[in-house]
Amino acid sequence: MFDVVVIGSGQAGLAAAYYLGKSKLKYLVVDKNSAIGDSWRQRYDSLKLFTPRIYSSLPGLSLHGEINGLPSKVEIADYLTTYREKHAIPVQLETDVYSLAAMENGFLIETSKGRISSKNIVVATGPFQTPYIPSFHDKIQHEIVQLHSSSYRNKKQLRPGNVLLIGAGNSGAQIAAELADDFDVYVSTSGKLAFKPLFFMGKSIFYYYNLFGLLDAGLESKRGKWLKRQPEQIYGLEMKKLISEKKIFEDGKSMKVDNIIWATGFRQDFSWIDIPEVFNDFNQINHKNGVSNRHGLYFVGLPWLSSRGSALLGWVKNDAYHVVNHILQPPREQ
Ligand SMILES: Cc1cc2nc3c(=O)[nH]c(=O)nc-3n(C[C@H](O)[C@H](O)[C@H](O)COP(=O)(O)OP(=O)(O)OC[C@H]3O[C@@H](n4cnc5c(N)ncnc54)[C@H](O)[C@@H]3O)c2cc1C
């Protein structure tokens, strides 16, 4: 029996493993992918991060390169591979976790490589699990190419003509901007788009967020509550500029479409966790800062787990540290 099994070897799982490696606990990280960093490698080819290198590292290893430069997805994938090697993190790849059940003294995991039991579990399976596309997409004519933003790699996947991009968060905005050279791009969103420059007076916007403690501000703090009320920000003004130059069009009301890219987000899927008390009536996890209400079960890497930074490379360490510390020194029961 392990002391801790971490499910997921992305940045959140590796950050938790880093702190576990400093303890005497017997632990293992499992992942269904066949290589570390694959969740980054599988994203669209041109992906550049919005967090500069200085804010894109995990504890115990800095990302190489110009600190204010924006890393590519391959750079991050390779960095995570090096990170695992440098800290000799035990990872068992190609191990798909099918179910997690509670036992009297811990947990039982059913995986594609057999059963594993552990006293504690850290779930680090990522914030972007099941791509969401509205159900009416299958009523759309077959000649129209339809892709979710998570399956989009590059323009070669599209037919000549125009592109309707539905929903515009950060990935939608980057994809729209890169397609605008070759296609008429129409963007359809339910709310108003809120753009933030990536750099302001020569410094990354994340420098200012950090300066004002916005990314570590707790959920219940005044700053945290204020931040949570803000509309989703699109980092970078590229798309905004192209809209004003009339190269990207907002809300094409009625038009003939050749390609649709659904940038409509993701749904979390924890249906494989067979421990009902961990979920509330809305199927959300019952937890405080990643510590669930089932003794020994923890979560890291989810957006707003404890703060705005919880799902970001440069800040996930805070929750990872908190969770591992809780495993090592659980507070005494009252
Ligand atoms: C387009 C895009 C751009 C982004 N840009 C930035 C940025 O600029 N800066 C930044 O800080 N963040 C950015 N993020 C957010 C965030 O950093 C990434 O989403 C990051 O990959 C999340 O890390 P994670 O470890 O929580 O999850 P993931 O990287 O998704 O890792 C989860 C791991 O769990 C494994 N897994 C899942 N389910 C199972 C299972 N049942 N059994 C076994 N293994 C399983 C997966 O294979 C995967 O390896 C971006 C996200 C996206 C989508």
mmCIF file of C-alpha atoms and ligand atoms in Angstrom:
data_model
loop_
_atom_site.group_PDB
_atom_site.id
_atom_site.type_symbol
_atom_site.label_atom_id
_atom_site.label_comp_id
_atom_site.label_asym_id
_atom_site.label_seq_id
_atom_site.Cartn_x
_atom_site.Cartn_y
_atom_site.Cartn_z
ATOM 1 C CA MET A 1 0.000 0.000 0.000
ATOM 2 C CA PHE A 2 1.297 3.487 -0.908
ATOM 3 C CA ASP A 3 1.093 6.427 1.463
ATOM 4 C CA VAL A 4 0.062 8.686 -1.417
ATOM 5 C CA VAL A 5 -0.953 8.161 -5.046
ATOM 6 C CA VAL A 6 -1.156 11.266 -7.231
ATOM 7 C CA ILE A 7 -3.482 10.875 -10.226
ATOM 8 C CA GLY A 8 -2.224 13.054 -13.100
ATOM 9 C CA SER A 9 1.343 14.040 -14.003
ATOM 10 C CA GLY A 10 0.673 17.530 -15.371
ATOM 11 C CA GLN A 11 2.050 20.579 -13.601
ATOM 12 C CA ALA A 12 -0.304 20.168 -10.615
ATOM 13 C CA GLY A 13 0.571 16.506 -10.047
ATOM 14 C CA LEU A 14 4.305 17.169 -10.470
ATOM 15 C CA ALA A 15 4.199 20.112 -8.038
ATOM 16 C CA ALA A 16 2.510 17.879 -5.432
ATOM 17 C CA ALA A 17 5.107 15.166 -6.150
ATOM 18 C CA TYR A 18 7.933 17.682 -5.626
ATOM 19 C CA TYR A 19 6.803 18.286 -2.036
ATOM 20 C CA LEU A 20 6.091 14.575 -1.470
ATOM 21 C CA GLY A 21 9.690 13.893 -2.569
ATOM 22 C CA LYS A 22 10.910 15.968 0.349
ATOM 23 C CA SER A 23 9.092 13.687 2.803
ATOM 24 C CA LYS A 24 9.628 10.049 3.740
ATOM 25 C CA LEU A 25 6.262 9.032 2.332
ATOM 26 C CA LYS A 26 6.011 6.180 -0.181
ATOM 27 C CA TYR A 27 4.286 7.717 -3.183
ATOM 28 C CA LEU A 28 3.571 7.196 -6.872
ATOM 29 C CA VAL A 29 2.226 9.393 -9.674
ATOM 30 C CA VAL A 30 0.067 7.705 -12.332
ATOM 31 C CA ASP A 31 -1.056 9.115 -15.681
ATOM 32 C CA LYS A 32 -2.973 7.770 -18.663
ATOM 33 C CA ASN A 33 -0.759 9.639 -21.162
ATOM 34 C CA SER A 34 2.354 8.043 -22.604
ATOM 35 C CA ALA A 35 4.674 11.030 -22.005
ATOM 36 C CA ILE A 36 5.016 13.815 -19.464
ATOM 37 C CA GLY A 37 3.864 17.143 -20.895
ATOM 38 C CA ASP A 38 1.406 15.611 -23.358
ATOM 39 C CA SER A 39 -1.525 17.747 -22.245
ATOM 40 C CA TRP A 40 0.492 20.757 -23.469
ATOM 41 C CA ARG A 41 1.799 19.007 -26.624
ATOM 42 C CA GLN A 42 -1.762 18.134 -27.669
ATOM 43 C CA ARG A 43 -2.867 21.789 -27.767
ATOM 44 C CA TYR A 44 -2.875 23.944 -30.941
ATOM 45 C CA ASP A 45 0.480 24.325 -32.690
ATOM 46 C CA SER A 46 0.894 28.088 -32.342
ATOM 47 C CA LEU A 47 0.016 28.247 -28.626
ATOM 48 C CA LYS A 48 2.022 30.831 -26.729
ATOM 49 C CA LEU A 49 1.463 31.156 -23.018
ATOM 50 C CA PHE A 50 0.089 34.387 -21.573
ATOM 51 C CA THR A 51 2.286 34.004 -18.470
ATOM 52 C CA PRO A 52 5.936 34.969 -19.112
ATOM 53 C CA ARG A 53 8.699 32.501 -18.226
ATOM 54 C CA ILE A 54 9.302 34.104 -14.850
ATOM 55 C CA TYR A 55 5.724 33.154 -13.882
ATOM 56 C CA SER A 56 5.631 29.763 -15.574
ATOM 57 C CA SER A 57 7.891 27.639 -13.374
ATOM 58 C CA LEU A 58 7.264 25.023 -10.726
ATOM 59 C CA PRO A 59 9.155 24.932 -7.406
ATOM 60 C CA GLY A 60 12.742 23.714 -7.620
ATOM 61 C CA LEU A 61 13.496 24.447 -11.289
ATOM 62 C CA SER A 62 13.286 27.696 -13.252
ATOM 63 C CA LEU A 63 12.304 27.782 -16.877
ATOM 64 C CA HIS A 64 15.324 28.736 -19.040
ATOM 65 C CA GLY A 65 15.233 31.717 -21.387
ATOM 66 C CA GLU A 66 14.424 35.409 -21.336
ATOM 67 C CA ILE A 67 12.356 35.846 -18.192
ATOM 68 C CA ASN A 68 9.818 38.251 -19.742
ATOM 69 C CA GLY A 69 9.389 36.188 -22.909
ATOM 70 C CA LEU A 70 6.270 34.095 -23.469
ATOM 71 C CA PRO A 71 7.024 30.362 -23.654
ATOM 72 C CA SER A 72 5.631 28.051 -26.327
ATOM 73 C CA LYS A 73 3.600 24.948 -25.499
ATOM 74 C CA VAL A 74 6.512 22.668 -26.516
ATOM 75 C CA GLU A 75 8.829 24.524 -24.192
ATOM 76 C CA ILE A 76 6.488 23.858 -21.280
ATOM 77 C CA ALA A 77 5.994 20.204 -22.244
ATOM 78 C CA ASP A 78 9.792 19.711 -22.404
ATOM 79 C CA TYR A 79 10.259 21.645 -19.161
ATOM 80 C CA LEU A 80 7.837 19.301 -17.368
ATOM 81 C CA THR A 81 9.774 16.297 -18.724
ATOM 82 C CA THR A 82 13.052 17.741 -17.398
ATOM 83 C CA TYR A 83 11.345 18.607 -14.110
ATOM 84 C CA ARG A 84 10.291 15.022 -13.554
ATOM 85 C CA GLU A 85 13.837 13.802 -14.358
ATOM 86 C CA LYS A 86 15.594 16.378 -12.184
ATOM 87 C CA HIS A 87 13.476 15.565 -9.139
ATOM 88 C CA ALA A 88 13.412 11.802 -9.893
ATOM 89 C CA ILE A 89 9.638 11.726 -9.554
ATOM 90 C CA PRO A 90 8.256 8.178 -9.782
ATOM 91 C CA VAL A 91 5.639 8.292 -12.553
ATOM 92 C CA GLN A 92 3.825 5.284 -13.985
ATOM 93 C CA LEU A 93 2.590 6.311 -17.441
ATOM 94 C CA GLU A 94 -0.119 4.694 -19.614
ATOM 95 C CA THR A 95 -2.127 4.015 -16.484
ATOM 96 C CA ASP A 96 -5.699 5.122 -16.963
ATOM 97 C CA VAL A 97 -7.596 5.416 -13.691
ATOM 98 C CA TYR A 98 -11.105 4.009 -14.163
ATOM 99 C CA SER A 99 -12.422 4.328 -10.615
ATOM 100 C CA LEU A 100 -11.585 5.444 -7.131
ATOM 101 C CA ALA A 101 -13.320 3.938 -4.104
ATOM 102 C CA ALA A 102 -12.895 4.446 -0.372
ATOM 103 C CA MET A 103 -11.840 1.540 1.866
ATOM 104 C CA GLU A 104 -11.652 1.405 5.617
ATOM 105 C CA ASN A 105 -8.022 2.574 5.805
ATOM 106 C CA GLY A 106 -7.555 4.356 2.509
ATOM 107 C CA PHE A 107 -8.518 4.066 -1.136
ATOM 108 C CA LEU A 108 -8.619 1.530 -3.937
ATOM 109 C CA ILE A 109 -7.896 2.623 -7.511
ATOM 110 C CA GLU A 110 -8.839 0.496 -10.518
ATOM 111 C CA THR A 111 -6.553 1.239 -13.432
ATOM 112 C CA SER A 112 -5.757 -0.075 -16.901
ATOM 113 C CA LYS A 113 -2.683 -1.665 -15.273
ATOM 114 C CA GLY A 114 -4.429 -3.247 -12.291
ATOM 115 C CA ARG A 115 -5.403 -2.218 -8.775
ATOM 116 C CA ILE A 116 -3.454 0.133 -6.560
ATOM 117 C CA SER A 117 -4.213 0.901 -2.931
ATOM 118 C CA SER A 118 -3.113 3.977 -1.058
ATOM 119 C CA LYS A 119 -3.749 5.718 2.258
ATOM 120 C CA ASN A 120 -4.093 9.107 0.541
ATOM 121 C CA ILE A 121 -5.009 10.263 -2.957
ATOM 122 C CA VAL A 122 -4.207 13.541 -4.674
ATOM 123 C CA VAL A 123 -6.422 14.100 -7.724
ATOM 124 C CA ALA A 124 -4.529 16.245 -10.272
ATOM 125 C CA THR A 125 -6.420 15.337 -13.435
ATOM 126 C CA GLY A 126 -6.598 18.907 -14.726
ATOM 127 C CA PRO A 127 -9.217 21.603 -15.160
ATOM 128 C CA PHE A 128 -9.970 20.846 -18.818
ATOM 129 C CA GLN A 129 -11.429 17.349 -18.952
ATOM 130 C CA THR A 130 -14.402 16.915 -21.278
ATOM 131 C CA PRO A 131 -14.714 19.366 -24.193
ATOM 132 C CA TYR A 132 -18.154 20.938 -24.140
ATOM 133 C CA ILE A 133 -20.068 21.432 -27.403
ATOM 134 C CA PRO A 134 -23.791 22.300 -27.362
ATOM 135 C CA SER A 135 -25.923 19.272 -28.281
ATOM 136 C CA PHE A 136 -27.416 20.873 -31.434
ATOM 137 C CA HIS A 137 -24.018 20.616 -33.184
ATOM 138 C CA ASP A 138 -25.068 17.263 -34.713
ATOM 139 C CA LYS A 139 -27.973 18.990 -36.504
ATOM 140 C CA ILE A 140 -25.527 21.174 -38.441
ATOM 141 C CA GLN A 141 -24.905 20.259 -42.115
ATOM 142 C CA HIS A 142 -22.115 17.734 -42.568
ATOM 143 C CA GLU A 143 -20.181 19.827 -45.128
ATOM 144 C CA ILE A 144 -19.415 22.357 -42.398
ATOM 145 C CA VAL A 145 -16.186 21.500 -40.605
ATOM 146 C CA GLN A 146 -16.724 21.533 -36.848
ATOM 147 C CA LEU A 147 -13.940 21.350 -34.269
ATOM 148 C CA HIS A 148 -13.729 21.980 -30.565
ATOM 149 C CA SER A 149 -10.841 24.352 -29.737
ATOM 150 C CA SER A 150 -9.100 21.443 -27.943
ATOM 151 C CA SER A 151 -8.987 19.462 -31.244
ATOM 152 C CA TYR A 152 -7.835 22.429 -33.333
ATOM 153 C CA ARG A 153 -4.127 22.201 -34.230
ATOM 154 C CA ASN A 154 -3.721 24.448 -37.297
ATOM 155 C CA LYS A 155 -5.520 25.918 -40.320
ATOM 156 C CA LYS A 156 -4.902 22.803 -42.460
ATOM 157 C CA GLN A 157 -7.848 21.169 -40.689
ATOM 158 C CA LEU A 158 -10.282 23.748 -42.157
ATOM 159 C CA ARG A 159 -12.067 24.148 -45.516
ATOM 160 C CA PRO A 160 -11.477 27.280 -47.574
ATOM 161 C CA GLY A 161 -13.999 30.022 -46.803
ATOM 162 C CA ASN A 162 -14.944 31.587 -43.522
ATOM 163 C CA VAL A 163 -14.707 30.528 -39.880
ATOM 164 C CA LEU A 164 -17.263 31.050 -37.157
ATOM 165 C CA LEU A 165 -15.622 30.979 -33.750
ATOM 166 C CA ILE A 166 -18.168 30.402 -31.027
ATOM 167 C CA GLY A 167 -17.121 31.588 -27.579
ATOM 168 C CA ALA A 168 -13.944 33.567 -27.108
ATOM 169 C CA GLY A 169 -11.750 32.951 -24.104
ATOM 170 C CA ASN A 170 -7.978 33.019 -24.353
ATOM 171 C CA SER A 171 -7.548 30.065 -26.696
ATOM 172 C CA GLY A 172 -10.481 31.196 -28.881
ATOM 173 C CA ALA A 173 -8.944 34.659 -29.203
ATOM 174 C CA GLN A 174 -5.500 33.317 -30.159
ATOM 175 C CA ILE A 175 -7.026 30.961 -32.728
ATOM 176 C CA ALA A 176 -9.196 33.748 -34.207
ATOM 177 C CA ALA A 177 -6.177 36.031 -34.539
ATOM 178 C CA GLU A 178 -4.036 33.412 -36.272
ATOM 179 C CA LEU A 179 -6.804 32.518 -38.759
ATOM 180 C CA ALA A 180 -7.586 36.118 -39.700
ATOM 181 C CA ASP A 181 -4.801 36.180 -42.341
ATOM 182 C CA ASP A 182 -6.365 33.379 -44.370
ATOM 183 C CA PHE A 183 -10.088 33.373 -43.546
ATOM 184 C CA ASP A 184 -12.945 35.723 -42.822
ATOM 185 C CA VAL A 185 -13.336 35.109 -39.101
ATOM 186 C CA TYR A 186 -16.603 35.772 -37.247
ATOM 187 C CA VAL A 187 -16.742 35.633 -33.473
ATOM 188 C CA SER A 188 -19.927 34.919 -31.607
ATOM 189 C CA THR A 189 -20.016 35.375 -27.834
ATOM 190 C CA SER A 190 -22.728 35.652 -25.214
ATOM 191 C CA GLY A 191 -21.027 38.446 -23.241
ATOM 192 C CA LYS A 192 -18.857 41.444 -23.971
ATOM 193 C CA LEU A 193 -15.209 40.714 -24.649
ATOM 194 C CA ALA A 194 -12.812 42.016 -21.982
ATOM 195 C CA PHE A 195 -9.247 42.497 -23.232
ATOM 196 C CA LYS A 196 -6.178 43.048 -21.061
ATOM 197 C CA PRO A 197 -2.778 43.971 -22.507
ATOM 198 C CA LEU A 198 -0.143 41.319 -21.896
ATOM 199 C CA PHE A 199 2.423 43.984 -21.086
ATOM 200 C CA PHE A 200 1.974 47.398 -19.505
ATOM 201 C CA MET A 201 4.838 49.910 -19.187
ATOM 202 C CA GLY A 202 7.323 47.213 -20.169
ATOM 203 C CA LYS A 203 6.155 44.727 -17.554
ATOM 204 C CA SER A 204 3.897 41.692 -17.796
ATOM 205 C CA ILE A 205 0.375 42.194 -16.486
ATOM 206 C CA PHE A 206 1.169 39.257 -14.187
ATOM 207 C CA TYR A 207 3.892 41.387 -12.575
ATOM 208 C CA TYR A 208 1.174 43.791 -11.410
ATOM 209 C CA TYR A 209 -1.181 40.979 -10.387
ATOM 210 C CA ASN A 210 1.659 39.554 -8.328
ATOM 211 C CA LEU A 211 2.580 42.950 -6.905
ATOM 212 C CA PHE A 212 -0.966 43.479 -5.639
ATOM 213 C CA GLY A 213 -1.253 39.888 -4.400
ATOM 214 C CA LEU A 214 -4.221 39.221 -6.683
ATOM 215 C CA LEU A 215 -3.235 35.712 -7.694
ATOM 216 C CA ASP A 216 -2.750 34.383 -4.175
ATOM 217 C CA ALA A 217 -5.702 36.246 -2.690
ATOM 218 C CA GLY A 218 -7.890 33.667 -0.905
ATOM 219 C CA LEU A 219 -11.407 32.955 -2.091
ATOM 220 C CA GLU A 220 -12.934 34.574 0.975
ATOM 221 C CA SER A 221 -10.679 37.649 0.964
ATOM 222 C CA LYS A 222 -11.966 41.021 -0.323
ATOM 223 C CA ARG A 223 -9.514 40.950 -3.232
ATOM 224 C CA GLY A 224 -10.373 37.349 -4.071
ATOM 225 C CA LYS A 225 -14.123 38.078 -4.102
ATOM 226 C CA TRP A 226 -13.608 41.163 -6.269
ATOM 227 C CA LEU A 227 -11.459 39.219 -8.731
ATOM 228 C CA LYS A 228 -13.975 36.406 -8.972
ATOM 229 C CA ARG A 229 -16.676 38.883 -10.031
ATOM 230 C CA GLN A 230 -14.594 40.158 -12.973
ATOM 231 C CA PRO A 231 -15.477 38.903 -16.487
ATOM 232 C CA GLU A 232 -13.061 36.428 -18.046
ATOM 233 C CA GLN A 233 -10.070 38.353 -19.394
ATOM 234 C CA ILE A 234 -8.552 37.851 -22.804
ATOM 235 C CA TYR A 235 -4.825 38.457 -22.419
ATOM 236 C CA GLY A 236 -3.308 40.334 -25.370
ATOM 237 C CA LEU A 237 -4.828 42.922 -27.710
ATOM 238 C CA GLU A 238 -4.216 41.111 -30.987
ATOM 239 C CA MET A 239 -7.807 40.069 -31.510
ATOM 240 C CA LYS A 240 -9.124 43.467 -30.376
ATOM 241 C CA LYS A 241 -6.909 45.148 -32.986
ATOM 242 C CA LEU A 242 -8.111 42.810 -35.730
ATOM 243 C CA ILE A 243 -11.739 43.525 -34.795
ATOM 244 C CA SER A 244 -11.139 47.263 -35.145
ATOM 245 C CA GLU A 245 -9.335 46.707 -38.461
ATOM 246 C CA LYS A 246 -12.421 44.753 -39.602
ATOM 247 C CA LYS A 247 -10.423 41.579 -40.125
ATOM 248 C CA ILE A 248 -12.402 39.786 -37.438
ATOM 249 C CA PHE A 249 -16.144 40.389 -37.258
ATOM 250 C CA GLU A 250 -18.228 40.186 -34.106
ATOM 251 C CA ASP A 251 -21.605 38.446 -34.047
ATOM 252 C CA GLY A 252 -22.287 37.517 -37.677
ATOM 253 C CA LYS A 253 -26.070 37.346 -37.185
ATOM 254 C CA SER A 254 -27.138 35.292 -40.197
ATOM 255 C CA MET A 255 -24.561 33.941 -42.596
ATOM 256 C CA LYS A 256 -23.332 30.954 -44.548
ATOM 257 C CA VAL A 257 -20.575 29.211 -42.624
ATOM 258 C CA ASP A 258 -17.772 26.931 -43.867
ATOM 259 C CA ASN A 259 -16.043 26.108 -40.575
ATOM 260 C CA ILE A 260 -17.070 26.272 -36.944
ATOM 261 C CA ILE A 261 -14.657 26.251 -34.040
ATOM 262 C CA TRP A 262 -16.350 25.681 -30.718
ATOM 263 C CA ALA A 263 -14.340 27.549 -28.092
ATOM 264 C CA THR A 264 -17.102 26.708 -25.649
ATOM 265 C CA GLY A 265 -14.987 25.362 -22.815
ATOM 266 C CA PHE A 266 -14.917 22.158 -20.844
ATOM 267 C CA ARG A 267 -16.874 20.271 -18.228
ATOM 268 C CA GLN A 268 -15.254 18.604 -15.264
ATOM 269 C CA ASP A 269 -15.714 14.861 -15.137
ATOM 270 C CA PHE A 270 -15.236 13.175 -11.798
ATOM 271 C CA SER A 271 -17.773 10.431 -12.474
ATOM 272 C CA TRP A 272 -14.994 7.892 -11.848
ATOM 273 C CA ILE A 273 -14.775 8.951 -8.192
ATOM 274 C CA ASP A 274 -17.117 6.595 -6.425
ATOM 275 C CA ILE A 275 -17.315 8.476 -3.124
ATOM 276 C CA PRO A 276 -20.668 10.307 -3.049
ATOM 277 C CA GLU A 277 -19.988 12.393 0.053
ATOM 278 C CA VAL A 278 -17.251 14.274 -1.835
ATOM 279 C CA PHE A 279 -19.831 15.916 -4.115
ATOM 280 C CA ASN A 280 -22.477 18.470 -3.279
ATOM 281 C CA ASP A 281 -25.970 18.662 -4.816
ATOM 282 C CA PHE A 282 -24.539 20.487 -7.843
ATOM 283 C CA ASN A 283 -21.954 17.732 -8.380
ATOM 284 C CA GLN A 284 -19.140 20.029 -7.292
ATOM 285 C CA ILE A 285 -16.394 18.863 -4.961
ATOM 286 C CA ASN A 286 -16.821 19.501 -1.235
ATOM 287 C CA HIS A 287 -13.418 20.807 -0.232
ATOM 288 C CA LYS A 288 -11.523 23.600 1.472
ATOM 289 C CA ASN A 289 -8.398 24.709 -0.368
ATOM 290 C CA GLY A 290 -8.096 21.284 -1.995
ATOM 291 C CA VAL A 291 -8.675 19.242 1.186
ATOM 292 C CA SER A 292 -11.865 17.274 0.591
ATOM 293 C CA ASN A 293 -14.356 16.267 3.234
ATOM 294 C CA ARG A 294 -13.258 12.616 2.854
ATOM 295 C CA HIS A 295 -10.213 12.069 5.024
ATOM 296 C CA GLY A 296 -7.169 11.400 2.800
ATOM 297 C CA LEU A 297 -8.634 12.677 -0.489
ATOM 298 C CA TYR A 298 -7.170 15.858 -1.989
ATOM 299 C CA PHE A 299 -7.427 17.941 -5.181
ATOM 300 C CA VAL A 300 -4.895 20.243 -6.872
ATOM 301 C CA GLY A 301 -4.821 22.227 -10.110
ATOM 302 C CA LEU A 302 -8.493 23.234 -10.374
ATOM 303 C CA PRO A 303 -9.399 26.868 -11.105
ATOM 304 C CA TRP A 304 -10.141 28.827 -7.950
ATOM 305 C CA LEU A 305 -9.345 25.886 -5.667
ATOM 306 C CA SER A 306 -7.988 28.390 -3.156
ATOM 307 C CA SER A 307 -7.246 31.443 -5.337
ATOM 308 C CA ARG A 308 -7.102 32.836 -8.908
ATOM 309 C CA GLY A 309 -3.643 31.297 -9.353
ATOM 310 C CA SER A 310 -4.689 27.731 -8.444
ATOM 311 C CA ALA A 311 -4.678 26.467 -12.053
ATOM 312 C CA LEU A 312 -1.655 28.474 -13.231
ATOM 313 C CA LEU A 313 1.905 27.173 -13.615
ATOM 314 C CA GLY A 314 3.504 29.771 -11.391
ATOM 315 C CA TRP A 315 1.015 29.505 -8.526
ATOM 316 C CA VAL A 316 -0.099 25.862 -8.368
ATOM 317 C CA LYS A 317 2.733 25.260 -5.888
ATOM 318 C CA ASN A 318 0.758 27.008 -3.142
ATOM 319 C CA ASP A 319 -2.074 24.480 -3.193
ATOM 320 C CA ALA A 320 0.330 21.578 -3.780
ATOM 321 C CA TYR A 321 2.322 22.598 -0.693
ATOM 322 C CA HIS A 322 -0.820 23.057 1.391
ATOM 323 C CA VAL A 323 -2.206 19.654 0.437
ATOM 324 C CA VAL A 324 1.061 17.772 1.065
ATOM 325 C CA ASN A 325 1.483 19.558 4.372
ATOM 326 C CA HIS A 326 -2.014 18.458 5.314
ATOM 327 C CA ILE A 327 -1.125 14.839 4.485
ATOM 328 C CA LEU A 328 1.997 15.085 6.656
ATOM 329 C CA GLN A 329 0.361 16.915 9.544
ATOM 330 C CA PRO A 330 -3.406 16.526 9.484
ATOM 331 C CA PRO A 331 -4.935 18.915 12.006
ATOM 332 C CA ARG A 332 -6.195 17.138 15.138
ATOM 333 C CA GLU A 333 -9.919 16.349 15.068
ATOM 334 C CA GLN A 334 -11.881 18.599 17.478
HETATM 335 C C1 LIG B 1 -4.955 26.901 -24.391
HETATM 336 C C2 LIG B 1 -4.485 27.036 -22.972
HETATM 337 C C3 LIG B 1 -3.549 27.994 -22.633
HETATM 338 C C4 LIG B 1 -3.088 28.112 -21.318
HETATM 339 N N1 LIG B 1 -2.149 29.066 -21.033
HETATM 340 C C5 LIG B 1 -1.672 29.160 -19.770
HETATM 341 C C6 LIG B 1 -0.650 30.119 -19.449
HETATM 342 O O1 LIG B 1 -0.241 30.925 -20.271
HETATM 343 N N2 LIG B 1 -0.174 30.136 -18.186
HETATM 344 C C7 LIG B 1 -0.619 29.295 -17.208
HETATM 345 O O2 LIG B 1 -0.119 29.361 -16.085
HETATM 346 N N3 LIG B 1 -1.623 28.426 -17.484
HETATM 347 C C8 LIG B 1 -2.158 28.332 -18.726
HETATM 348 N N4 LIG B 1 -3.146 27.414 -18.998
HETATM 349 C C9 LIG B 1 -3.805 26.737 -17.861
HETATM 350 C C10 LIG B 1 -3.064 25.562 -17.216
HETATM 351 O O3 LIG B 1 -1.758 25.913 -16.886
HETATM 352 C C11 LIG B 1 -3.043 24.294 -18.051
HETATM 353 O O4 LIG B 1 -4.362 23.938 -18.380
HETATM 354 C C12 LIG B 1 -2.371 23.099 -17.373
HETATM 355 O O5 LIG B 1 -2.204 22.075 -18.336
HETATM 356 C C13 LIG B 1 -3.144 22.516 -16.188
HETATM 357 O O6 LIG B 1 -2.276 21.626 -15.505
HETATM 358 P P1 LIG B 1 -2.822 20.397 -14.658
HETATM 359 O O7 LIG B 1 -1.650 19.624 -14.186
HETATM 360 O O8 LIG B 1 -3.778 20.873 -13.623
HETATM 361 O O9 LIG B 1 -3.684 19.565 -15.711
HETATM 362 P P2 LIG B 1 -3.209 18.838 -17.046
HETATM 363 O O10 LIG B 1 -2.037 19.496 -17.647
HETATM 364 O O11 LIG B 1 -4.438 18.688 -17.866
HETATM 365 O O12 LIG B 1 -2.737 17.413 -16.519
HETATM 366 C C14 LIG B 1 -3.664 16.459 -16.032
HETATM 367 C C15 LIG B 1 -3.070 15.080 -16.236
HETATM 368 O O13 LIG B 1 -3.964 14.129 -15.668
HETATM 369 C C16 LIG B 1 -4.037 13.012 -16.513
HETATM 370 N N5 LIG B 1 -5.321 12.331 -16.304
HETATM 371 C C17 LIG B 1 -6.561 12.867 -16.430
HETATM 372 N N6 LIG B 1 -7.501 11.946 -16.136
HETATM 373 C C18 LIG B 1 -6.840 10.801 -15.806
HETATM 374 C C19 LIG B 1 -7.247 9.487 -15.424
HETATM 375 N N7 LIG B 1 -8.544 9.160 -15.286
HETATM 376 N N8 LIG B 1 -6.294 8.550 -15.203
HETATM 377 C C20 LIG B 1 -4.967 8.869 -15.326
HETATM 378 N N9 LIG B 1 -4.530 10.100 -15.672
HETATM 379 C C21 LIG B 1 -5.449 11.048 -15.914
HETATM 380 C C22 LIG B 1 -3.905 13.585 -17.925
HETATM 381 O O14 LIG B 1 -3.437 12.610 -18.818
HETATM 382 C C23 LIG B 1 -2.917 14.735 -17.709
HETATM 383 O O15 LIG B 1 -1.577 14.354 -17.953
HETATM 384 C C24 LIG B 1 -3.613 27.264 -20.296
HETATM 385 C C25 LIG B 1 -4.571 26.314 -20.637
HETATM 386 C C26 LIG B 1 -5.008 26.180 -21.958
HETATM 387 C C27 LIG B 1 -6.060 25.155 -22.288
#
